[in-house]
PDB file of C-alpha atoms in Angstrom:
ATOM      1  CA  GLN A  21       0.000   0.000   0.000  1.00 90.00           C
ATOM      2  CA  VAL A  22       1.397   3.342  -1.041  1.00 94.00           C
ATOM      3  CA  GLN A  23       1.785   5.921   1.680  1.00 96.00           C
ATOM      4  CA  LEU A  24       2.592   9.585   1.185  1.00 98.00           C
ATOM      5  CA  VAL A  25       4.017  11.906   3.810  1.00 98.00           C
ATOM      6  CA  GLU A  26       4.325  15.646   3.270  1.00 98.00           C
ATOM      7  CA  SER A  27       6.700  17.901   5.140  1.00 97.00           C
ATOM      8  CA  GLY A  28       8.151  21.375   4.977  1.00 98.00           C
ATOM      9  CA  GLY A  29       5.134  23.500   5.718  1.00 97.00           C
ATOM     10  CA  GLY A  30       5.190  26.405   8.110  1.00 97.00           C
ATOM     11  CA  LEU A  31       4.749  30.115   8.602  1.00 98.00           C
ATOM     12  CA  VAL A  32       6.361  32.444   6.096  1.00 98.00           C
ATOM     13  CA  GLN A  33       6.102  36.146   5.359  1.00 98.00           C
ATOM     14  CA  PRO A  34       4.703  37.425   2.071  1.00 98.00           C
ATOM     15  CA  GLY A  35       7.398  37.296  -0.567  1.00 98.00           C
ATOM     16  CA  GLY A  36       9.151  34.412   1.129  1.00 98.00           C
ATOM     17  CA  SER A  37       9.816  30.881  -0.035  1.00 98.00           C
ATOM     18  CA  LEU A  38       9.152  27.360   1.163  1.00 98.00           C
ATOM     19  CA  ARG A  39       9.976  23.930  -0.172  1.00 98.00           C
ATOM     20  CA  LEU A  40       7.575  21.112   0.501  1.00 98.00           C
ATOM     21  CA  SER A  41       8.436  17.454   0.230  1.00 98.00           C
ATOM     22  CA  CYS A  42       6.248  14.439  -0.420  1.00 98.00           C
ATOM     23  CA  ALA A  43       7.874  11.115   0.361  1.00 98.00           C
ATOM     24  CA  ALA A  44       6.311   7.960  -1.008  1.00 97.00           C
ATOM     25  CA  SER A  45       6.697   4.523   0.497  1.00 95.00           C
ATOM     26  CA  GLY A  46       5.268   1.151  -0.386  1.00 94.00           C
ATOM     27  CA  LEU A  47       5.788   1.634  -4.104  1.00 93.00           C
ATOM     28  CA  THR A  48       6.185  -1.560  -6.083  1.00 91.00           C
ATOM     29  CA  ARG A  49       6.793   0.320  -9.332  1.00 91.00           C
ATOM     30  CA  SER A  50       7.340   3.907 -10.390  1.00 92.00           C
ATOM     31  CA  PRO A  51       4.315   6.184 -10.223  1.00 95.00           C
ATOM     32  CA  PHE A  52       2.722   7.545 -13.359  1.00 96.00           C
ATOM     33  CA  VAL A  53       2.028  10.965 -11.887  1.00 97.00           C
ATOM     34  CA  MET A  54       2.477  12.596  -8.526  1.00 97.00           C
ATOM     35  CA  ALA A  55       0.678  15.830  -7.876  1.00 98.00           C
ATOM     36  CA  TRP A  56       0.192  18.639  -5.398  1.00 98.00           C
ATOM     37  CA  PHE A  57      -3.160  19.986  -4.315  1.00 98.00           C
ATOM     38  CA  ARG A  58      -4.096  22.641  -1.812  1.00 98.00           C
ATOM     39  CA  GLN A  59      -7.163  23.605   0.152  1.00 98.00           C
ATOM     40  CA  ALA A  60      -7.610  26.987   1.741  1.00 97.00           C
ATOM     41  CA  PRO A  61     -10.070  27.546   4.584  1.00 92.00           C
ATOM     42  CA  GLY A  62     -13.607  27.654   3.289  1.00 94.00           C
ATOM     43  CA  LYS A  63     -12.573  26.778  -0.257  1.00 96.00           C
ATOM     44  CA  GLU A  64     -12.561  23.668  -2.367  1.00 97.00           C
ATOM     45  CA  ARG A  65      -9.403  21.718  -2.963  1.00 97.00           C
ATOM     46  CA  GLU A  66      -7.562  22.871  -6.051  1.00 97.00           C
ATOM     47  CA  PHE A  67      -4.894  21.392  -8.247  1.00 97.00           C
ATOM     48  CA  VAL A  68      -1.465  23.001  -7.889  1.00 98.00           C
ATOM     49  CA  GLY A  69       0.619  20.963 -10.286  1.00 98.00           C
ATOM     50  CA  GLY A  70       1.984  17.541 -11.034  1.00 97.00           C
ATOM     51  CA  ILE A  71       4.907  15.677 -12.462  1.00 97.00           C
ATOM     52  CA  ARG A  72       4.982  12.762 -14.862  1.00 97.00           C
ATOM     53  CA  TRP A  73       7.391  10.603 -12.958  1.00 96.00           C
ATOM     54  CA  GLY A  74       9.133   8.722 -15.715  1.00 93.00           C
ATOM     55  CA  GLU A  75      10.137  11.750 -17.754  1.00 95.00           C
ATOM     56  CA  GLY A  76      10.252  14.247 -14.919  1.00 95.00           C
ATOM     57  CA  ALA A  77       7.947  16.590 -16.796  1.00 97.00           C
ATOM     58  CA  ALA A  78       6.119  19.023 -14.539  1.00 98.00           C
ATOM     59  CA  TYR A  79       2.930  20.923 -15.284  1.00 97.00           C
ATOM     60  CA  TYR A  80       1.122  23.548 -13.287  1.00 97.00           C
ATOM     61  CA  ARG A  81      -2.022  25.429 -12.592  1.00 96.00           C
ATOM     62  CA  SER A  82      -1.596  28.343 -14.943  1.00 96.00           C
ATOM     63  CA  THR A  83      -1.811  30.985 -12.229  1.00 96.00           C
ATOM     64  CA  LEU A  84       1.023  29.394 -10.252  1.00 97.00           C
ATOM     65  CA  LYS A  85       3.540  28.346 -12.862  1.00 95.00           C
ATOM     66  CA  ASP A  86       5.651  31.470 -12.551  1.00 96.00           C
ATOM     67  CA  ARG A  87       6.197  31.038  -8.810  1.00 98.00           C
ATOM     68  CA  PHE A  88       6.000  27.308  -8.128  1.00 98.00           C
ATOM     69  CA  THR A  89       8.337  24.557  -9.301  1.00 98.00           C
ATOM     70  CA  ILE A  90       7.787  20.827  -8.966  1.00 98.00           C
ATOM     71  CA  SER A  91      10.638  18.367  -9.096  1.00 98.00           C
ATOM     72  CA  ARG A  92      11.320  14.808  -8.043  1.00 97.00           C
ATOM     73  CA  ASP A  93      14.106  12.590  -6.805  1.00 97.00           C
ATOM     74  CA  SER A  94      13.437   9.138  -8.181  1.00 95.00           C
ATOM     75  CA  ALA A  95      16.052   7.496  -5.973  1.00 95.00           C
ATOM     76  CA  LYS A  96      14.263   8.797  -2.895  1.00 96.00           C
ATOM     77  CA  ASN A  97      10.709   8.418  -4.258  1.00 96.00           C
ATOM     78  CA  THR A  98      10.195  12.023  -3.223  1.00 98.00           C
ATOM     79  CA  MET A  99       8.487  14.923  -4.942  1.00 98.00           C
ATOM     80  CA  TYR A 100       9.159  18.542  -4.106  1.00 98.00           C
ATOM     81  CA  LEU A 101       7.256  21.789  -4.417  1.00 98.00           C
ATOM     82  CA  GLN A 102       9.369  24.914  -4.395  1.00 98.00           C
ATOM     83  CA  MET A 103       7.199  27.932  -3.726  1.00 98.00           C
ATOM     84  CA  ASN A 104       8.607  31.411  -4.237  1.00 98.00           C
ATOM     85  CA  SER A 105       7.190  34.907  -3.871  1.00 98.00           C
ATOM     86  CA  LEU A 106       4.506  33.560  -1.593  1.00 98.00           C
ATOM     87  CA  LYS A 107       1.298  35.524  -1.222  1.00 98.00           C
ATOM     88  CA  LEU A 108      -1.327  35.664   1.487  1.00 97.00           C
ATOM     89  CA  GLU A 109      -3.664  33.724  -0.781  1.00 96.00           C
ATOM     90  CA  ASP A 110      -1.228  30.809  -0.917  1.00 98.00           C
ATOM     91  CA  THR A 111      -2.197  29.966   2.661  1.00 98.00           C
ATOM     92  CA  ALA A 112      -3.630  26.453   2.588  1.00 98.00           C
ATOM     93  CA  VAL A 113      -3.113  22.845   3.500  1.00 98.00           C
ATOM     94  CA  TYR A 114      -0.959  21.330   0.784  1.00 98.00           C
ATOM     95  CA  SER A 115      -1.370  17.650   0.015  1.00 98.00           C
ATOM     96  CA  CYS A 116       0.228  15.291  -2.427  1.00 98.00           C
ATOM     97  CA  ALA A 117      -1.342  12.439  -4.324  1.00 98.00           C
ATOM     98  CA  VAL A 118      -0.201   9.666  -6.610  1.00 97.00           C
ATOM     99  CA  THR A 119      -1.646   7.794  -9.530  1.00 94.00           C
ATOM    100  CA  MET A 120       0.042   4.660 -10.786  1.00 90.00           C
ATOM    101  CA  SER A 121      -1.308   4.672 -14.336  1.00 87.00           C
ATOM    102  CA  ALA A 122      -2.971   6.933 -16.857  1.00 84.00           C
ATOM    103  CA  SER A 123      -6.243   5.072 -16.485  1.00 83.00           C
ATOM    104  CA  GLU A 124      -6.482   5.396 -12.710  1.00 84.00           C
ATOM    105  CA  ASN A 125      -7.559   8.145 -10.391  1.00 90.00           C
ATOM    106  CA  TYR A 126      -5.318   9.265  -7.581  1.00 92.00           C
ATOM    107  CA  SER A 127      -4.961   6.179  -5.404  1.00 88.00           C
ATOM    108  CA  ALA A 128      -3.172   7.558  -2.365  1.00 95.00           C
ATOM    109  CA  TRP A 129      -3.096  10.896  -0.586  1.00 97.00           C
ATOM    110  CA  GLY A 130      -0.912  12.380   2.075  1.00 97.00           C
ATOM    111  CA  GLN A 131      -2.234  13.925   5.252  1.00 96.00           C
ATOM    112  CA  GLY A 132      -1.238  17.426   4.201  1.00 97.00           C
ATOM    113  CA  THR A 133       1.055  20.097   5.526  1.00 98.00           C
ATOM    114  CA  GLN A 134      -0.031  23.583   6.540  1.00 98.00           C
ATOM    115  CA  VAL A 135       1.426  26.588   4.762  1.00 98.00           C
ATOM    116  CA  THR A 136       0.595  29.938   6.300  1.00 98.00           C
ATOM    117  CA  VAL A 137       1.644  33.157   4.621  1.00 98.00           C
ATOM    118  CA  SER A 138       1.306  36.048   7.015  1.00 97.00           C
ATOM    119  CA  SER A 139       3.065  39.201   8.033  1.00 94.00           C
TER     120      SER A 139
END
């Protein structure tokens, strides 16, 4: 059973940076896609971006692509989210998810890590 654990959240001032990590365990083969989502208080969960694991190709929510960068370390089965120029509206719980094939939905989710942007 795949398990995902996020880390790296915290409190940061506007304009600051954070790097989140999502470590996967229990994998019996490489994922197809790992992705980041976020949910702000009182709002629905939204897609942040993902990475096609095999080729390392990242893609993003269009409004975030200039500030956020997704990468992965295949040897560590870990995905990263580098967030720069953080804004108040980036405050949310950030979660990662994995899908093992193109025909499947996300099959495992992490518990989330809180990111708070505040002065």
